[in-house]
Amino acid sequence: MAPIVKVENVVKSYGALRVLNDVSFDVGRGEVVVLIGRSGSGKSTALRCLNRLENIDSGTIHVADHEVSAPDVNLRQLRQDVGIVFQHFNLFPHLTVARNITLALTVVKRMALPEARAVAERVLERVGLSEKIDAYPEQLSGGQQQRVAIARSLAASPKVMLFDEVTSALDPELKEEVLHVVEDLAKEGMTMVLVTHEMNFAQHVANRVIFMHGGHIHESGPSQAMFDDPQTPELRQFIRRRV
């Protein structure tokens, strides 16, 4: 089966600074791939390129049957098929949880409000927040807000989910509740690419780990093998400092 994500020879620069240098990797359907590396290694930029939040200088990217790197890619359809959740929740504070989730469904997909609310109820149940459907973001903890952000992305029925440091703004207890939701999605077969500093999650939930260093993919492989037997001094040092 062809991979659902295929990145080939991608180069990305900001002025004179090259942040991605000949990056290539695949993600299979239902696979969980985690990008790790020091700050500035290029991992978040690589993730953001997957749904065209960043333009690349050269190379090709295909995700969920979209040629992401093509000038005429349909961004609206791409971003329905490729959901992304960020470190900051980006919820509308003046809207209820239900409306935060249903807004795109009614505006972009032109779904009737009762149907959209039924979708909101379904995705909130998946993240364990059914009882918060009529709450406002200020009435939620940080972990609950992040789970709503995940539910909002799930409402579009994406084929691939991207997560960019979704727990880095949370305290340890709230991190765990969010990571449990992501782990449940993995068990359900959701294709996911994550950038995270949560090494325990990367080791035990990911199928594969990609270690980025200086804009390159420095090392990659099955998650347990990467942690048990790192092949380069750079990865050994990175893991030793974080485990």
mmCIF file of C-alpha atoms in Angstrom:
data_model
loop_
_atom_site.group_PDB
_atom_site.id
_atom_site.type_symbol
_atom_site.label_atom_id
_atom_site.label_comp_id
_atom_site.label_asym_id
_atom_site.label_seq_id
_atom_site.Cartn_x
_atom_site.Cartn_y
_atom_site.Cartn_z
ATOM 1 C CA MET A 1 0.000 0.000 0.000
ATOM 2 C CA ALA A 2 1.304 3.459 -0.921
ATOM 3 C CA PRO A 3 2.217 5.692 2.027
ATOM 4 C CA ILE A 4 -0.337 8.334 2.996
ATOM 5 C CA VAL A 5 2.477 10.853 3.615
ATOM 6 C CA LYS A 6 5.455 11.056 1.274
ATOM 7 C CA VAL A 7 8.108 13.742 1.692
ATOM 8 C CA GLU A 8 10.906 13.765 -0.879
ATOM 9 C CA ASN A 9 14.077 15.879 -0.893
ATOM 10 C CA VAL A 10 12.450 18.874 0.771
ATOM 11 C CA VAL A 11 14.470 22.060 1.198
ATOM 12 C CA LYS A 12 13.193 25.049 3.158
ATOM 13 C CA SER A 13 15.047 28.250 4.015
ATOM 14 C CA TYR A 14 14.277 31.491 5.795
ATOM 15 C CA GLY A 15 16.536 33.920 4.000
ATOM 16 C CA ALA A 16 20.086 32.624 4.354
ATOM 17 C CA LEU A 17 19.096 30.114 7.059
ATOM 18 C CA ARG A 18 18.359 26.637 5.690
ATOM 19 C CA VAL A 19 16.059 24.917 8.175
ATOM 20 C CA LEU A 20 15.254 21.793 6.128
ATOM 21 C CA ASN A 21 17.982 20.277 4.006
ATOM 22 C CA ASP A 22 17.039 17.380 1.694
ATOM 23 C CA VAL A 23 14.462 15.892 4.080
ATOM 24 C CA SER A 24 12.688 12.693 2.974
ATOM 25 C CA PHE A 25 10.378 10.348 4.880
ATOM 26 C CA ASP A 26 7.163 8.325 4.473
ATOM 27 C CA VAL A 27 4.260 7.604 6.797
ATOM 28 C CA GLY A 28 2.041 4.573 6.261
ATOM 29 C CA ARG A 29 -1.715 4.540 6.835
ATOM 30 C CA GLY A 30 -2.469 4.047 10.500
ATOM 31 C CA GLU A 31 1.134 4.702 11.493
ATOM 32 C CA VAL A 32 2.251 7.006 14.326
ATOM 33 C CA VAL A 33 5.502 8.822 13.584
ATOM 34 C CA VAL A 34 7.173 11.151 16.076
ATOM 35 C CA LEU A 35 9.701 13.833 15.150
ATOM 36 C CA ILE A 36 12.209 14.591 17.892
ATOM 37 C CA GLY A 37 15.226 16.856 18.098
ATOM 38 C CA ARG A 38 16.562 19.972 19.728
ATOM 39 C CA SER A 39 14.882 23.338 19.280
ATOM 40 C CA GLY A 40 15.802 24.698 15.866
ATOM 41 C CA SER A 41 16.409 21.265 14.349
ATOM 42 C CA GLY A 42 13.615 21.730 11.795
ATOM 43 C CA LYS A 43 11.015 19.334 13.180
ATOM 44 C CA SER A 44 8.159 21.845 13.636
ATOM 45 C CA THR A 45 8.879 23.397 10.253
ATOM 46 C CA ALA A 46 8.721 19.956 8.647
ATOM 47 C CA LEU A 47 5.373 19.302 10.334
ATOM 48 C CA ARG A 48 3.908 22.640 9.229
ATOM 49 C CA CYS A 49 4.958 21.965 5.634
ATOM 50 C CA LEU A 50 2.712 18.872 5.619
ATOM 51 C CA ASN A 51 -0.455 20.963 5.410
ATOM 52 C CA ARG A 52 1.069 23.935 3.611
ATOM 53 C CA LEU A 53 1.330 26.306 6.551
ATOM 54 C CA GLU A 54 4.872 26.726 5.237
ATOM 55 C CA ASN A 55 5.904 26.753 1.581
ATOM 56 C CA ILE A 56 8.944 24.734 0.593
ATOM 57 C CA ASP A 57 11.751 25.853 -1.717
ATOM 58 C CA SER A 58 12.192 22.530 -3.491
ATOM 59 C CA GLY A 59 11.232 18.878 -3.261
ATOM 60 C CA THR A 60 7.751 17.354 -3.164
ATOM 61 C CA ILE A 61 5.185 16.552 -0.482
ATOM 62 C CA HIS A 62 2.148 14.295 -0.943
ATOM 63 C CA VAL A 63 -0.341 13.869 1.910
ATOM 64 C CA ALA A 64 -3.703 12.086 1.772
ATOM 65 C CA ASP A 65 -3.890 12.210 -2.036
ATOM 66 C CA HIS A 66 -2.962 15.913 -2.148
ATOM 67 C CA GLU A 67 0.192 17.179 -3.825
ATOM 68 C CA VAL A 68 0.855 19.660 -1.037
ATOM 69 C CA SER A 69 3.801 21.259 -2.826
ATOM 70 C CA ALA A 70 1.801 21.978 -6.005
ATOM 71 C CA PRO A 71 0.994 25.675 -6.597
ATOM 72 C CA ASP A 72 -2.669 24.890 -7.273
ATOM 73 C CA VAL A 73 -3.326 22.589 -4.306
ATOM 74 C CA ASN A 74 -6.836 23.023 -2.859
ATOM 75 C CA LEU A 75 -5.932 24.340 0.594
ATOM 76 C CA ARG A 76 -9.455 24.129 1.958
ATOM 77 C CA GLN A 77 -9.780 20.439 1.094
ATOM 78 C CA LEU A 78 -6.214 19.730 2.178
ATOM 79 C CA ARG A 79 -6.845 21.159 5.640
ATOM 80 C CA GLN A 80 -10.035 19.160 6.034
ATOM 81 C CA ASP A 81 -8.099 15.986 5.248
ATOM 82 C CA VAL A 82 -5.020 16.962 7.271
ATOM 83 C CA GLY A 83 -5.879 18.272 10.736
ATOM 84 C CA ILE A 84 -3.342 20.063 12.911
ATOM 85 C CA VAL A 85 -3.307 20.853 16.634
ATOM 86 C CA PHE A 86 -0.839 23.367 18.045
ATOM 87 C CA GLN A 87 0.789 24.075 21.390
ATOM 88 C CA HIS A 88 -1.707 26.890 22.001
ATOM 89 C CA PHE A 89 -5.345 25.926 21.839
ATOM 90 C CA ASN A 90 -6.578 28.771 19.582
ATOM 91 C CA LEU A 91 -10.175 28.435 20.754
ATOM 92 C CA PHE A 92 -12.556 31.359 20.292
ATOM 93 C CA PRO A 93 -13.097 32.597 23.869
ATOM 94 C CA HIS A 94 -16.528 34.119 23.142
ATOM 95 C CA LEU A 95 -17.935 30.873 21.691
ATOM 96 C CA THR A 96 -19.064 27.741 23.512
ATOM 97 C CA VAL A 97 -17.237 24.461 23.070
ATOM 98 C CA ALA A 98 -20.009 23.322 20.750
ATOM 99 C CA ARG A 99 -19.731 26.394 18.552
ATOM 100 C CA ASN A 100 -15.926 26.239 18.483
ATOM 101 C CA ILE A 101 -16.318 22.779 16.955
ATOM 102 C CA THR A 102 -19.333 23.417 14.725
ATOM 103 C CA LEU A 103 -18.259 26.759 13.245
ATOM 104 C CA ALA A 104 -16.123 25.298 10.461
ATOM 105 C CA LEU A 105 -18.678 22.564 9.788
ATOM 106 C CA THR A 106 -21.487 25.060 9.223
ATOM 107 C CA VAL A 107 -19.428 27.711 7.397
ATOM 108 C CA VAL A 108 -16.993 25.623 5.325
ATOM 109 C CA LYS A 109 -18.958 22.404 4.855
ATOM 110 C CA ARG A 110 -22.358 24.164 4.972
ATOM 111 C CA MET A 111 -23.649 21.539 7.350
ATOM 112 C CA ALA A 112 -26.964 22.199 9.102
ATOM 113 C CA LEU A 113 -26.462 23.226 12.740
ATOM 114 C CA PRO A 114 -28.298 20.219 14.272
ATOM 115 C CA GLU A 115 -26.155 17.851 12.208
ATOM 116 C CA ALA A 116 -22.998 19.757 13.147
ATOM 117 C CA ARG A 117 -23.919 19.616 16.828
ATOM 118 C CA ALA A 118 -24.338 15.848 16.542
ATOM 119 C CA VAL A 119 -20.786 15.698 15.172
ATOM 120 C CA ALA A 120 -19.582 17.856 18.077
ATOM 121 C CA GLU A 121 -21.246 15.515 20.556
ATOM 122 C CA ARG A 122 -19.574 12.531 18.918
ATOM 123 C CA VAL A 123 -16.028 13.956 18.873
ATOM 124 C CA LEU A 124 -16.329 15.342 22.415
ATOM 125 C CA GLU A 125 -17.233 11.852 23.579
ATOM 126 C CA ARG A 126 -14.044 10.577 21.922
ATOM 127 C CA VAL A 127 -11.940 13.012 23.969
ATOM 128 C CA GLY A 128 -13.906 12.509 27.190
ATOM 129 C CA LEU A 129 -15.590 15.911 27.357
ATOM 130 C CA SER A 130 -19.243 15.285 26.535
ATOM 131 C CA GLU A 131 -20.369 17.204 29.618
ATOM 132 C CA LYS A 132 -18.516 20.368 28.546
ATOM 133 C CA ILE A 133 -20.330 20.908 25.243
ATOM 134 C CA ASP A 134 -22.031 24.126 26.362
ATOM 135 C CA ALA A 135 -19.122 25.476 28.425
ATOM 136 C CA TYR A 136 -16.916 28.387 27.420
ATOM 137 C CA PRO A 137 -13.127 28.011 27.098
ATOM 138 C CA GLU A 138 -12.474 30.107 30.237
ATOM 139 C CA GLN A 139 -14.420 27.500 32.234
ATOM 140 C CA LEU A 140 -12.031 24.733 31.146
ATOM 141 C CA SER A 141 -8.588 23.698 32.304
ATOM 142 C CA GLY A 142 -5.689 23.913 29.872
ATOM 143 C CA GLY A 143 -5.844 20.169 29.305
ATOM 144 C CA GLN A 144 -9.558 20.321 28.593
ATOM 145 C CA GLN A 145 -9.050 23.190 26.147
ATOM 146 C CA GLN A 146 -6.419 21.184 24.311
ATOM 147 C CA ARG A 147 -8.772 18.207 24.132
ATOM 148 C CA VAL A 148 -11.435 20.490 22.639
ATOM 149 C CA ALA A 149 -8.865 21.619 20.053
ATOM 150 C CA ILE A 150 -8.255 17.965 19.184
ATOM 151 C CA ALA A 151 -12.014 17.339 18.969
ATOM 152 C CA ARG A 152 -12.375 20.328 16.638
ATOM 153 C CA SER A 153 -9.841 18.815 14.248
ATOM 154 C CA LEU A 154 -11.469 15.386 14.476
ATOM 155 C CA ALA A 155 -14.834 16.892 13.522
ATOM 156 C CA ALA A 156 -13.644 17.309 9.925
ATOM 157 C CA SER A 157 -12.924 13.537 9.715
ATOM 158 C CA PRO A 158 -9.266 14.034 8.768
ATOM 159 C CA LYS A 159 -7.213 11.300 7.154
ATOM 160 C CA VAL A 160 -4.026 12.474 8.887
ATOM 161 C CA MET A 161 -3.563 14.323 12.190
ATOM 162 C CA LEU A 162 -0.571 16.529 12.970
ATOM 163 C CA PHE A 163 0.361 17.506 16.529
ATOM 164 C CA ASP A 164 2.909 20.251 17.216
ATOM 165 C CA GLU A 165 4.095 20.208 20.848
ATOM 166 C CA VAL A 166 0.502 19.911 22.074
ATOM 167 C CA THR A 167 1.506 19.323 25.714
ATOM 168 C CA SER A 168 4.370 21.795 26.114
ATOM 169 C CA ALA A 169 2.158 24.539 27.635
ATOM 170 C CA LEU A 170 0.580 22.173 30.189
ATOM 171 C CA ASP A 171 1.572 21.035 33.659
ATOM 172 C CA PRO A 172 2.355 17.307 34.132
ATOM 173 C CA GLU A 173 -1.134 16.188 35.211
ATOM 174 C CA LEU A 174 -2.807 17.956 32.286
ATOM 175 C CA LYS A 175 -0.179 16.605 29.894
ATOM 176 C CA GLU A 176 -1.184 13.081 30.815
ATOM 177 C CA GLU A 177 -4.873 13.596 30.014
ATOM 178 C CA VAL A 178 -4.019 14.983 26.578
ATOM 179 C CA LEU A 179 -1.497 12.232 25.832
ATOM 180 C CA HIS A 180 -4.099 9.600 26.777
ATOM 181 C CA VAL A 181 -6.422 11.052 24.134
ATOM 182 C CA VAL A 182 -3.663 10.934 21.508
ATOM 183 C CA GLU A 183 -2.786 7.374 22.534
ATOM 184 C CA ASP A 184 -6.444 6.361 22.154
ATOM 185 C CA LEU A 185 -6.458 7.849 18.642
ATOM 186 C CA ALA A 186 -3.392 5.755 17.833
ATOM 187 C CA LYS A 187 -5.186 2.621 19.034
ATOM 188 C CA GLU A 188 -8.135 3.525 16.782
ATOM 189 C CA GLY A 189 -5.793 3.560 13.771
ATOM 190 C CA MET A 190 -5.515 7.303 13.172
ATOM 191 C CA THR A 191 -2.484 8.245 11.057
ATOM 192 C CA MET A 192 -0.494 10.767 13.087
ATOM 193 C CA VAL A 193 2.710 12.765 12.846
ATOM 194 C CA LEU A 194 3.777 14.435 16.072
ATOM 195 C CA VAL A 195 6.466 16.805 17.227
ATOM 196 C CA THR A 196 7.008 16.265 20.940
ATOM 197 C CA HIS A 197 9.532 16.335 23.769
ATOM 198 C CA GLU A 198 7.588 13.598 25.584
ATOM 199 C CA MET A 199 10.129 10.820 25.228
ATOM 200 C CA ASN A 200 8.092 8.198 27.073
ATOM 201 C CA PHE A 201 5.232 8.735 24.626
ATOM 202 C CA ALA A 202 7.609 8.602 21.655
ATOM 203 C CA GLN A 203 9.150 5.372 22.897
ATOM 204 C CA HIS A 204 5.986 3.486 23.774
ATOM 205 C CA VAL A 205 3.257 4.812 21.451
ATOM 206 C CA ALA A 206 5.028 5.736 18.197
ATOM 207 C CA ASN A 207 5.681 3.146 15.515
ATOM 208 C CA ARG A 208 8.690 5.087 14.265
ATOM 209 C CA VAL A 209 10.841 7.947 15.500
ATOM 210 C CA ILE A 210 12.659 10.464 13.311
ATOM 211 C CA PHE A 211 15.522 12.337 14.961
ATOM 212 C CA MET A 212 16.209 15.669 13.299
ATOM 213 C CA HIS A 213 19.489 17.481 13.746
ATOM 214 C CA GLY A 214 20.627 20.609 11.918
ATOM 215 C CA GLY A 215 17.797 20.474 9.396
ATOM 216 C CA HIS A 216 18.547 16.867 8.400
ATOM 217 C CA ILE A 217 17.008 13.551 9.310
ATOM 218 C CA HIS A 218 19.976 12.376 11.325
ATOM 219 C CA GLU A 219 18.575 8.996 12.350
ATOM 220 C CA SER A 220 15.250 7.171 12.080
ATOM 221 C CA GLY A 221 13.815 3.773 12.823
ATOM 222 C CA PRO A 222 11.378 1.762 14.970
ATOM 223 C CA SER A 223 10.757 3.644 18.199
ATOM 224 C CA GLN A 224 11.980 1.056 20.680
ATOM 225 C CA ALA A 225 15.171 0.407 18.719
ATOM 226 C CA MET A 226 15.902 4.124 18.518
ATOM 227 C CA PHE A 227 15.822 4.396 22.310
ATOM 228 C CA ASP A 228 17.476 1.051 23.080
ATOM 229 C CA ASP A 229 20.317 1.365 20.599
ATOM 230 C CA PRO A 230 20.870 4.878 19.187
ATOM 231 C CA GLN A 231 23.394 4.776 16.386
ATOM 232 C CA THR A 232 24.880 8.261 16.614
ATOM 233 C CA PRO A 233 26.457 10.312 19.426
ATOM 234 C CA GLU A 234 23.983 13.125 18.785
ATOM 235 C CA LEU A 235 20.940 10.923 19.408
ATOM 236 C CA ARG A 236 22.549 9.248 22.433
ATOM 237 C CA GLN A 237 23.199 12.647 23.984
ATOM 238 C CA PHE A 238 19.698 13.902 23.159
ATOM 239 C CA ILE A 239 18.017 10.878 24.750
ATOM 240 C CA ARG A 240 20.297 10.913 27.815
ATOM 241 C CA ARG A 241 19.322 14.497 28.559
ATOM 242 C CA ARG A 242 15.575 13.869 28.299
ATOM 243 C CA VAL A 243 14.880 10.382 29.625
#
